[in-house]
Coordinates of C-alpha atoms and ligand atoms in Angstrom, one line a residue:
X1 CA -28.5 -10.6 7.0
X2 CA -25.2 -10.6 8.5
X3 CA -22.7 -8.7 6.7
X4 CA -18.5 -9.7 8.1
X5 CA -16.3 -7.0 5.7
X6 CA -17.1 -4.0 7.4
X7 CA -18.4 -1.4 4.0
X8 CA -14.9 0.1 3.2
X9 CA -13.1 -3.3 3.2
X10 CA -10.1 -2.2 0.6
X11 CA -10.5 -5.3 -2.2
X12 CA -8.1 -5.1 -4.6
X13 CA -4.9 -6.5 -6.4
X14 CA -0.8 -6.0 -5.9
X15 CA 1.6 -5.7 -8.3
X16 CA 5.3 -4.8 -8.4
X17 CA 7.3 -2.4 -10.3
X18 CA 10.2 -4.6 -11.0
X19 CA 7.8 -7.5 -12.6
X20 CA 5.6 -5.6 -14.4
X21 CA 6.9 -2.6 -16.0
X22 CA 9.6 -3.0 -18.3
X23 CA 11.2 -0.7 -19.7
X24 CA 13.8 -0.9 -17.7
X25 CA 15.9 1.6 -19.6
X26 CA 13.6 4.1 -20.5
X27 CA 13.5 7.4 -19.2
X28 CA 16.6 7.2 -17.7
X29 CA 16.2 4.5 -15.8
X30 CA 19.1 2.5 -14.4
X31 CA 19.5 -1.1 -13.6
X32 CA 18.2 -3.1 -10.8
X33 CA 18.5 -6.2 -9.2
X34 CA 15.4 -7.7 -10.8
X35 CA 16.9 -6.6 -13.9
X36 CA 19.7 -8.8 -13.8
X37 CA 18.0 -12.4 -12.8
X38 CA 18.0 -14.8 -15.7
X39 CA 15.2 -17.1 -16.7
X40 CA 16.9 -20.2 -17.0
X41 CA 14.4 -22.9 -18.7
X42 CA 16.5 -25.6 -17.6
X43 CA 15.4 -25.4 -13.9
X44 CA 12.8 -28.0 -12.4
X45 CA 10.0 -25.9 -11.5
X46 CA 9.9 -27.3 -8.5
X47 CA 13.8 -26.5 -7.5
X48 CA 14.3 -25.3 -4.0
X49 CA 17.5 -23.8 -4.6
X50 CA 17.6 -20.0 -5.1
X51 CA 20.4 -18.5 -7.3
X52 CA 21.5 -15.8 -4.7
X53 CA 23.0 -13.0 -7.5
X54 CA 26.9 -12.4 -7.3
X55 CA 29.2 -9.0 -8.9
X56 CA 29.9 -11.3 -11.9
X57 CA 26.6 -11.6 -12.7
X58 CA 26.1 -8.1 -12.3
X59 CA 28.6 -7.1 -14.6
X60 CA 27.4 -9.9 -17.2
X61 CA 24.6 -8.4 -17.3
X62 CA 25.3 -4.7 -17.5
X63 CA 27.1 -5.8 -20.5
X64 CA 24.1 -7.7 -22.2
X65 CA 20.9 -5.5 -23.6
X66 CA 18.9 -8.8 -23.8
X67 CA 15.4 -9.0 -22.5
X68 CA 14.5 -12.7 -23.7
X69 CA 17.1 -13.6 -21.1
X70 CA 16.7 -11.0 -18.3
X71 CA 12.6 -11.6 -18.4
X72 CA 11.8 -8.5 -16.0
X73 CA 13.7 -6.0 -18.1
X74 CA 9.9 -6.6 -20.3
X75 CA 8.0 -7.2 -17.4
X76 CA 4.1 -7.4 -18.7
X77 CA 5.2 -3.6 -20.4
X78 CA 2.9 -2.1 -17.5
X79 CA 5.1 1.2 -17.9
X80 CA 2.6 1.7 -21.5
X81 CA -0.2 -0.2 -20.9
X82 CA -0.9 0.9 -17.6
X83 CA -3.7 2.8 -18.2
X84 CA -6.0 -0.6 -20.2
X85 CA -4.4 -2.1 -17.3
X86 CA -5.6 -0.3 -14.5
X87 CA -9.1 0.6 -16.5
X88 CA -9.4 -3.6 -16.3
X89 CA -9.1 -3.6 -12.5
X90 CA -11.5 -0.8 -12.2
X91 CA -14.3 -2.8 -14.1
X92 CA -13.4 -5.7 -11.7
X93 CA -14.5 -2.8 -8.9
X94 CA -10.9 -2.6 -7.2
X95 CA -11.4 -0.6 -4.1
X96 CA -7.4 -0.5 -3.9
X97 CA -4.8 -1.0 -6.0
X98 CA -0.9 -1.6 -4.2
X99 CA 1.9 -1.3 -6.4
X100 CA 5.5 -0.1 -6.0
X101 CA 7.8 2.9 -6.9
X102 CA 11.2 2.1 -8.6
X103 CA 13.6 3.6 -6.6
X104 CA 16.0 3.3 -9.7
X105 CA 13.7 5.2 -12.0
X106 CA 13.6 8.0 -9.5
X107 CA 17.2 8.3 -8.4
X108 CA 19.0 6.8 -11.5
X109 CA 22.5 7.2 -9.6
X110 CA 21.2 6.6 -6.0
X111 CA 22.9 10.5 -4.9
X112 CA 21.2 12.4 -7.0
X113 CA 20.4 15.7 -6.6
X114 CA 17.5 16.0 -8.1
X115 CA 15.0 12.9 -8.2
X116 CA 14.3 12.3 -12.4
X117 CA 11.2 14.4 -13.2
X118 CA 10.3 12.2 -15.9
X119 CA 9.9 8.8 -13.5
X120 CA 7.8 11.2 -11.3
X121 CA 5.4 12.3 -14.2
X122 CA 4.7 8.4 -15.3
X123 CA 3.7 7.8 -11.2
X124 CA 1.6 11.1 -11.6
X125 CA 0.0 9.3 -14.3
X126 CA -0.4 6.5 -12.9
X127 CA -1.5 7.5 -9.2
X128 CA -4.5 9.4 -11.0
X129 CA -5.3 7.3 -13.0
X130 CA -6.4 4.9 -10.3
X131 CA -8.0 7.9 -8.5
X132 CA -9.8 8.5 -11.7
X133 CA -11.4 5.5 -10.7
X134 CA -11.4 6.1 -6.9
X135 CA -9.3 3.1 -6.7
X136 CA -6.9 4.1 -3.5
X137 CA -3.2 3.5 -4.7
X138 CA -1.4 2.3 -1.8
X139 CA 2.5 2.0 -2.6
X140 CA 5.5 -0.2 -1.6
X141 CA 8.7 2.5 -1.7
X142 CA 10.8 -0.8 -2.4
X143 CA 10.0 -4.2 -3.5
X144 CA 12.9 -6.5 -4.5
X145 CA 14.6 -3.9 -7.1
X146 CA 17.9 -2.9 -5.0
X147 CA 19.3 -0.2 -7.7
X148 CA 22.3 -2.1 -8.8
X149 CA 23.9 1.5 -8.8
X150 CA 23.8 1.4 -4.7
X151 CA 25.2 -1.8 -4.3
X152 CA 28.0 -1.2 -6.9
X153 CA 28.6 2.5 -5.1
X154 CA 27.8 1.9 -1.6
X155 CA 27.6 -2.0 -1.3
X156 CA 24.2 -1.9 -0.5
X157 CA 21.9 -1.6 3.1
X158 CA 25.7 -2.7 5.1
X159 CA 26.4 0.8 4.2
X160 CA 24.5 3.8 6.9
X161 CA 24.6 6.2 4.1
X162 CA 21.2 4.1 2.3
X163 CA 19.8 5.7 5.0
X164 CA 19.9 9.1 4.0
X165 CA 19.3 8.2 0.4
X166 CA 16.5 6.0 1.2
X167 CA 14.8 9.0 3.4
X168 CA 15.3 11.8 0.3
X169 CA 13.5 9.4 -2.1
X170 CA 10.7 9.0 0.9
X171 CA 10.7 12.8 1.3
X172 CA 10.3 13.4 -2.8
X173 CA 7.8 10.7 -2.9
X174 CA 5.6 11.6 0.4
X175 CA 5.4 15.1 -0.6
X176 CA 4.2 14.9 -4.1
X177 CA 1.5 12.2 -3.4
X178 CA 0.5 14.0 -0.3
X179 CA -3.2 13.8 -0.3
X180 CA -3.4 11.3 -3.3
X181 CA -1.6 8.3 -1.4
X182 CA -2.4 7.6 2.2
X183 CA -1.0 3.7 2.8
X184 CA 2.3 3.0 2.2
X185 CA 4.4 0.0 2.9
X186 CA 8.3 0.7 3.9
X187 CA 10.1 -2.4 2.4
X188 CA 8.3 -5.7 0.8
X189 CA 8.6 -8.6 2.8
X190 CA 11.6 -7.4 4.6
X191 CA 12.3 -10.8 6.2
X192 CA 13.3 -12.3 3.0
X193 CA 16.4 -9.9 3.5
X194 CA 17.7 -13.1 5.3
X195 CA 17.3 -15.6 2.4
X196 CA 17.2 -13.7 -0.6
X197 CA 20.2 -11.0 0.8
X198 CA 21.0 -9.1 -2.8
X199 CA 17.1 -8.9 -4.2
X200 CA 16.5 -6.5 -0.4
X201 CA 19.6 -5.2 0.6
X202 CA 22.2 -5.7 -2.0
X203 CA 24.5 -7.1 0.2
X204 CA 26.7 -9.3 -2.1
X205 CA 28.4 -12.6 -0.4
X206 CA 31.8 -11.9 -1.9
X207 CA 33.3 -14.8 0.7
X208 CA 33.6 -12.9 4.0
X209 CA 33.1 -14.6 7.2
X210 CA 31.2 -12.2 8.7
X211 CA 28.7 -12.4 5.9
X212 CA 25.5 -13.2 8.0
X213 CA 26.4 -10.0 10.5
X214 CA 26.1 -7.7 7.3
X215 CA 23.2 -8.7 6.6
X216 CA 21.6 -8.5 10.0
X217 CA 23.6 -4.8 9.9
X218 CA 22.1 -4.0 7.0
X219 CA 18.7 -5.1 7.8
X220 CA 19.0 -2.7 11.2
X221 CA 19.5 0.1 9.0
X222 CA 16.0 -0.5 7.2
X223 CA 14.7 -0.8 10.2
X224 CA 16.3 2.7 10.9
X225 CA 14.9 3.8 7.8
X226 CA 11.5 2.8 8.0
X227 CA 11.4 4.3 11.8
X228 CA 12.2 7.7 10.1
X229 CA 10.0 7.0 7.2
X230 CA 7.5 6.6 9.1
X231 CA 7.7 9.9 11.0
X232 CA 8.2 11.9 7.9
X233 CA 4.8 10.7 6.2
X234 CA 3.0 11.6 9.3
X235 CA 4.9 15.0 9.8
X236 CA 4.0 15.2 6.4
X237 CA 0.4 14.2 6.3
X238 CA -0.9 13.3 9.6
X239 CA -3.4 10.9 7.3
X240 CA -0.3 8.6 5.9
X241 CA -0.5 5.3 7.2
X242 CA 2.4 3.5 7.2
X243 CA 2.7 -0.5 7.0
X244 CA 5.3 -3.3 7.8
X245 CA 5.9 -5.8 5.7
X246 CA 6.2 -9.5 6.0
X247 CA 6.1 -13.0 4.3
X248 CA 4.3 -14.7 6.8
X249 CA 6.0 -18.4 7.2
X250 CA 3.6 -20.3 9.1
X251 CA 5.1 -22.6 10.7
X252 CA 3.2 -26.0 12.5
X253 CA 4.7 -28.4 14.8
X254 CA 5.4 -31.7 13.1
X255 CA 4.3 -33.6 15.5
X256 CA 3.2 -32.8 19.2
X257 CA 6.0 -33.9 20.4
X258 CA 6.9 -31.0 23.3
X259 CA 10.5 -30.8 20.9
X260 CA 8.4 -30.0 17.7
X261 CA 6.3 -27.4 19.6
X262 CA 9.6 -25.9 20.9
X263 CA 11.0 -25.8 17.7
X264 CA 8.6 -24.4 16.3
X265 CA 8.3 -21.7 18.5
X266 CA 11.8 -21.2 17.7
X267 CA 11.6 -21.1 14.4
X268 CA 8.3 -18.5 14.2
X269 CA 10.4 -16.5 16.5
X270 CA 13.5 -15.5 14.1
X271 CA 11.5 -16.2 10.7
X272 CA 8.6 -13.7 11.4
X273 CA 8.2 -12.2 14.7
X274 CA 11.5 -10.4 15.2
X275 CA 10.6 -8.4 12.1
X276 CA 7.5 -7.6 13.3
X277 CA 8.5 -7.1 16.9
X278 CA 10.8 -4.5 15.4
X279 CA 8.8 -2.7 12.9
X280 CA 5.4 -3.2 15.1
X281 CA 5.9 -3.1 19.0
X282 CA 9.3 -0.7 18.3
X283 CA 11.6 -3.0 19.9
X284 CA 14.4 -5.6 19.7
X285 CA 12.9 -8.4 20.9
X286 CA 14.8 -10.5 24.3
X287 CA 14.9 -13.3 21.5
X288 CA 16.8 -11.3 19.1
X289 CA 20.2 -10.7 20.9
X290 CA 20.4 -14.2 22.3
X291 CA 20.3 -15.2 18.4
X292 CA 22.7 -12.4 17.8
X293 CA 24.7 -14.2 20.7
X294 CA 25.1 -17.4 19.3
X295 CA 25.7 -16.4 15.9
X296 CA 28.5 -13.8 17.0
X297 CA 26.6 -11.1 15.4
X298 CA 27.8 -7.6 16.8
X299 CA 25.3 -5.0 15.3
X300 CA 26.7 -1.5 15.7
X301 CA 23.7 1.2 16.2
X302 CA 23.9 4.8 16.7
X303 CA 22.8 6.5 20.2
X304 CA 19.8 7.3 19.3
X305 CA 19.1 4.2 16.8
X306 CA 16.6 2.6 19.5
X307 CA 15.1 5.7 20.3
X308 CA 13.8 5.8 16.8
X309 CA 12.3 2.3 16.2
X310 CA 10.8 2.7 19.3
X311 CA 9.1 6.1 18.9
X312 CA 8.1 5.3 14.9
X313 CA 6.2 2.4 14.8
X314 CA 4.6 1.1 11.4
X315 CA 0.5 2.3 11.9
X316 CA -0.9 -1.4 10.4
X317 CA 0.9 -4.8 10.4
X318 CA 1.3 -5.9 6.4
X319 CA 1.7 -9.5 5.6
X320 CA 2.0 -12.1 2.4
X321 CA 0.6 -15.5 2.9
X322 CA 1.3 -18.0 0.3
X323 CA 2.2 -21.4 2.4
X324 CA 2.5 -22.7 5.5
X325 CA 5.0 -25.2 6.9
X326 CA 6.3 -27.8 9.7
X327 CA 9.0 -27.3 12.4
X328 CA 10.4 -30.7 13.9
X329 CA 13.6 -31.1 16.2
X330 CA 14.8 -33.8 13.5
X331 CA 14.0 -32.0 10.7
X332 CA 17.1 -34.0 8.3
X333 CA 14.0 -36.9 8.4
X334 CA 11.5 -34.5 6.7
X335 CA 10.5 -34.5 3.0
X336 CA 11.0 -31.2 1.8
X337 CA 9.4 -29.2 -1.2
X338 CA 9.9 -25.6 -2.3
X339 CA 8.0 -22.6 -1.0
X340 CA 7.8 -19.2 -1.3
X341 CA 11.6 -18.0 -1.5
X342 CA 12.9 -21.1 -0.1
X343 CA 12.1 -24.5 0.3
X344 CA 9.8 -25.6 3.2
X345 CA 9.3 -28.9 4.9
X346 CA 6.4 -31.3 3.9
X347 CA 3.0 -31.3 5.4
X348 CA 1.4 -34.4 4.7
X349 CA -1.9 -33.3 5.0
X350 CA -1.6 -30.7 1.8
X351 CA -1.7 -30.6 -1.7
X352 CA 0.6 -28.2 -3.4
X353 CA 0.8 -26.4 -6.8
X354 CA 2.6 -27.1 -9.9
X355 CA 5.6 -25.4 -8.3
X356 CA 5.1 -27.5 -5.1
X357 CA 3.7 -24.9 -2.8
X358 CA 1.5 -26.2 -0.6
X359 CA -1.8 -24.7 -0.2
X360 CA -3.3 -24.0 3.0
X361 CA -6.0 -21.8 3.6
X362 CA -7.0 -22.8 7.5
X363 CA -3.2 -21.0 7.9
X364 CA -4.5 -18.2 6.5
X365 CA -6.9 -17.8 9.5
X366 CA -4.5 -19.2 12.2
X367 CA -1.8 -16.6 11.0
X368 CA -4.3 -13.7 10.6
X369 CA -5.7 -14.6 15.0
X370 CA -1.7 -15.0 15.8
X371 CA -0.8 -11.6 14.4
X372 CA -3.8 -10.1 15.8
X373 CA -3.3 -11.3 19.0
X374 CA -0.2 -10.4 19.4
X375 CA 0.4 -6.7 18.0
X376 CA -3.3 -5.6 18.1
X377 CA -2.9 -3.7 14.8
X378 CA -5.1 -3.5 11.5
X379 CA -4.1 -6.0 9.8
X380 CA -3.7 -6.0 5.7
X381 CA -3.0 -9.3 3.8
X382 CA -0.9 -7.3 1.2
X383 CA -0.6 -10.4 -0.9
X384 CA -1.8 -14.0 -1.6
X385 CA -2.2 -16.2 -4.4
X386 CA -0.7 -19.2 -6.2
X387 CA 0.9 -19.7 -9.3
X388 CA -0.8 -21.7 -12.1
X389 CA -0.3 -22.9 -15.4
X390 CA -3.2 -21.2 -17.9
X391 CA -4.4 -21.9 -21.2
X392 CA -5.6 -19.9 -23.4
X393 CA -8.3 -21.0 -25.7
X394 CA -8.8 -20.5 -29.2
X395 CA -11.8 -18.4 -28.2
X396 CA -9.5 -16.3 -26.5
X397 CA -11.5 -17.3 -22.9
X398 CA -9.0 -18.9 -20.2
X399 CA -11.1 -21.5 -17.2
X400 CA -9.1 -21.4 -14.0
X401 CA -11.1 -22.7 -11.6
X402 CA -8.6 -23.9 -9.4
X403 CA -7.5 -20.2 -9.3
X404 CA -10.9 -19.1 -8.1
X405 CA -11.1 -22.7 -5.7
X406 CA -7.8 -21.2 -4.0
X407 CA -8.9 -17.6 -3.6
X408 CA -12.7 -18.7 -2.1
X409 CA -11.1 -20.9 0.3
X410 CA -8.4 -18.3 1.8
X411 CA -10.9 -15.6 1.6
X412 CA -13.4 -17.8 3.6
X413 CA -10.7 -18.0 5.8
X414 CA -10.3 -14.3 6.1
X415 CA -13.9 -14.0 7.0
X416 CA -13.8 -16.4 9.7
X417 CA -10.9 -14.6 10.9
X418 CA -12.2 -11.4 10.5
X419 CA -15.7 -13.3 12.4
X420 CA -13.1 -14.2 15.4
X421 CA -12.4 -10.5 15.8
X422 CA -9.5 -9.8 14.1
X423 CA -9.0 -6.2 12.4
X424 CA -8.1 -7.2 8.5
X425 CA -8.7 -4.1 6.8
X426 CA -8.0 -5.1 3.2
X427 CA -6.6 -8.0 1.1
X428 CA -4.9 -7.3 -2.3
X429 CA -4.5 -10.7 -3.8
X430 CA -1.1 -11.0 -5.3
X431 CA -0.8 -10.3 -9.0
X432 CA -4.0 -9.6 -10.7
X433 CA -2.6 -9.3 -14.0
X434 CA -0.5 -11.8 -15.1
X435 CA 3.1 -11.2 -14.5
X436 CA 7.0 -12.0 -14.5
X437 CA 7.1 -14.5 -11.7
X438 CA 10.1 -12.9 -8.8
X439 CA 11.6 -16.1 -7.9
X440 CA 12.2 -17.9 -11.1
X441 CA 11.4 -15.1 -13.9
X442 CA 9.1 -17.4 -15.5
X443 CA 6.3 -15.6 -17.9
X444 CA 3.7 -18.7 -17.6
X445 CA 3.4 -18.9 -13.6
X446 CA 0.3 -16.8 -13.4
X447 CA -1.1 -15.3 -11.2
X448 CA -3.4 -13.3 -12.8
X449 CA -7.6 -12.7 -13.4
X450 CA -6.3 -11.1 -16.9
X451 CA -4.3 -13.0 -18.9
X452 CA -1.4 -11.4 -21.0
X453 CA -0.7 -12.9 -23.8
X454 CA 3.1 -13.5 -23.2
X455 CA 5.4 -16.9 -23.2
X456 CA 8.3 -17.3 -21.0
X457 CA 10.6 -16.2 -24.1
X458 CA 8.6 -13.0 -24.3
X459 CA 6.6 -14.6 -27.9
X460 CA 2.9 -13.5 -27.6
X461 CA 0.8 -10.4 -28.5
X462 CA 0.5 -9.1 -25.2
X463 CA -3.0 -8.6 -25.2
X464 CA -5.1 -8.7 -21.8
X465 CA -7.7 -11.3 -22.0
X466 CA -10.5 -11.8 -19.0
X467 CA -10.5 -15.2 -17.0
X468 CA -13.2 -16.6 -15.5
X469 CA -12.2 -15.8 -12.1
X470 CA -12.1 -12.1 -13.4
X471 CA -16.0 -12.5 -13.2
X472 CA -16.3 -14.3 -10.0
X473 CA -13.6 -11.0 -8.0
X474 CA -15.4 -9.2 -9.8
X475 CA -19.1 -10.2 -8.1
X476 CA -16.6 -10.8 -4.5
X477 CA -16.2 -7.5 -4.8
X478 CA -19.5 -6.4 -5.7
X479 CA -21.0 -8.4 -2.6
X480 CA -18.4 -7.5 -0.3
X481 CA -17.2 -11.3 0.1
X482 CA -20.2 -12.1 0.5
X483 CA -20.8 -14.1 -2.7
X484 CA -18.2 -16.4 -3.0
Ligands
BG6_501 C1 6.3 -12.6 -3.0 C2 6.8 -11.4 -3.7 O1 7.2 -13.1 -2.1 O2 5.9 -13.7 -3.8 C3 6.3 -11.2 -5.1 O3 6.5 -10.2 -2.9 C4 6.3 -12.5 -5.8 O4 7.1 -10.2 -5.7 C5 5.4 -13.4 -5.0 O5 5.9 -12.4 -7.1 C6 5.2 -14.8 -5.7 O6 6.5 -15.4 -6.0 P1 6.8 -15.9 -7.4 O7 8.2 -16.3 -7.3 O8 5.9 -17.0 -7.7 O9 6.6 -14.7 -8.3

């Protein structure tokens, strides 16, 4: 028999610190971004605007203890059920388990001296715990939980000095997982830093003209940053291996109209490829300045800035696939719905979920062959997924096969990718315990094989109950993909 995922094919299931933990005071921890985004049950589900978060709703919330409110503060309490948690995803046979690091647990002020021993100790936990279960942790050092302490100090990534700060929690980090963490991804879905400015930068819009240069300024400096991380985890341990970080829009031509193909190529170019180009090949991409150009964009790099993103590049290319969308040169005569982050253009030939994402796993595929072919890397699908409405039954058993009908069809995909030639060395599927959704901080958008017993208003017991499709990863797993 044929076998496509090669024996150590790293199955597993992401989560993020900012959705999951709670907590969010405890142990000295300080606010974050994530920690001050209401859920606002008034907003259609399917609303493609994104509240972009503003100083007055910082200080709101700084004022306001509330956790019904601010839904992440609660998270899925992760921070104390960890361990039944991650005991769940070793029964479903989790090869890897990818979750993040709160930056503001660590360094409660941003300058600290001293990282805060006690956020350290609950990492220790939980990094052995998973190797308890040789489950490999890999870990994002930041996903969408700016401390609001460095924007309110610094003004966020604009400001050089994150540099420095962001390299002595990579330091403090690297060194006391050395040997017991070997993947690690520099900054979530770092192109979002375009749309969603405040959740990865914590750059705040306070009005300024020049508000689109800041953010490209502050995105070079992560850029910067992960350059250097990346140097220090292998100077560190020369078995680290660092990876980028990407939503991956794909993005089709609407029609074939030579315009739409342009367009398209256009679009691809500025939404995905010039983070990769940067993070992957090393380089500012031709593409790039002429954008920078147009859009009077003067970035201002140190000598030796180039040098660095050229001589550190990430070891494996990270991505998210959720959607796909269309490109057209009219695209004011397009139907739009919402998408991961912001809203997409229609593709008549998909269906989309209950928060009208469209579903596409051929993309999958096409995306995984594109990225291959251009940067030649492993390639890790760090998440995927879609968001569905559960229910739980009186028997306490919850029947999602549409969750398990979307997950066979994009991991189908990934096998024929991975039959094309292309090097995927692992897929976490996005949120395999039911979480606080990022974008609209809703509790019943899940996610999840285990469901937690939680409304949006934080009601419920909490308890982790198995879904079917915790049965059917479960054998995926088992089989190596290949019982689907
Ligand atoms: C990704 C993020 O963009 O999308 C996750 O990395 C997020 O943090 C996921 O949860 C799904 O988005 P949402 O808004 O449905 O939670």
């Amino acid at each position: 028999m044929k076998h496509t995922f090669p024996e150590n094919f790293l199955w597993g299931g992401a989560l993020s610190a900012c959705q999951a933990e709670g907590a969010y005071n405890e142990d000295g921890k300080t606010l974050t971004v994530a920690d001050v985004m209401k859920f606002d049950p008034t907003k259609d589900r399917k609303s493609k605007k994104h509240v972009e978060i503003t100083m007055e709703m910082i200080e709101e919330a700084k004022k306001d203890p509330d956790t019904i409110k601010y839904p992440k503060r609660r998270g899925i309490d992760f921070y104390h059920t960890y361990k039944e948690d991650i005991a769940l995803l070793a029964e479903m046979g989790f090869k890897v388990f990818r979750y993040s690091i709160s930056w503001a647990r660590v360094f409660p002020n941003g300058d600290d001296a001293k990282p805060n021993e006690k956020a350290l100790q609950f990492y220790d936990r939980l990094i052995d715990e998973c190797l308890k279960y040789n489950i490999e942790p890999l870990i994002t050092i930041s996903h969408f939980d700016m401390p609001v302490v460095l924007i309110e100090k610094f003004g966020g990534w604009y400001n050089r000095k994150l540099i420095d700060l962001y390299l002595n929690y990579c330091n403090v980090i690297f060194n006391r997982y050395k040997g017991k963490v070997k993947y690690w991804v520099t900054f979530n879905e770092i192109n979002m830093s375009v749309r969603k400015s405040v959740k990865t930068l914590g750059i705040v819009n306070q009005g300024e003209d020049n508000y689109k240069e800041k953010v490209y300024q502050g995105l070079h400096h992560q850029f910067v940053a992960a350059a250097k991380a990346t140097k220090l985890a292998h100077e560190i341990d020369p078995d680290n291996k660092i990876g980028s970080m990407v939503a991956f829009f794909t993005t089709y031509a609407y029609t074939c109209k030579p315009e739409d193909a342009l367009q398209t190529h256009f679009d691809n170019q500025m939404k995905n490829l010039f983070f990769l180009d940067v993070l992957n090949k090393g380089e500012y991409p031709y593409y790039a300045k002429t954008f920078f150009d147009k859009n009077n964009i003067h970035i201002r790099m140190e000598k030796d800035d180039l040098d660095w993103i050229k001589s550190h590049p990430a070891d494996f290319v990270g991505m998210s696939y959720y959607n796909s969308t269309v490109a057209s040169s009219n695209p004011e005569k397009l139907e739009m719905t919402s998408g991961n982050v912001h809203s997409v253009h229609k593709n008549p030939y998909l269906p989309h979920n209950e928060w009208g994402w469209q579903i596409d796993p051929i993309g999958l595929r096409y995306t995984l062959n594109f990225v291959y072919d251009r940067y030649e890397l492993p390639v890790f699908i760090l998440e995927n997924s879609s968001g569905f409405l559960d229910t739980l039954n009186e028997d306490k058993t919850v029947h999602d096969p549409y969750r398990i009908d979307f997950l066979r069809k994009h991991i189908e995909q990934m096998k024929l990718a991975i039959e094309d030639g292309v090097n995927v060395i692992g897929y976490t599927m996005w949120g395999p315990i039911d979480i606080i959704s990022s974008g609209i901080s809703e509790m019943e958008k899940r996610y999840g094989f285990i469901y937690v017993d939680q409304d949006n208003y934080g009601n419920g017991s909490k308890k982790r109950y198995k879904k079917d499709s915790f049965y059917w990863y479960q054998n995926v797993i088992k089989t190596n993909g290949e019982e689907l």
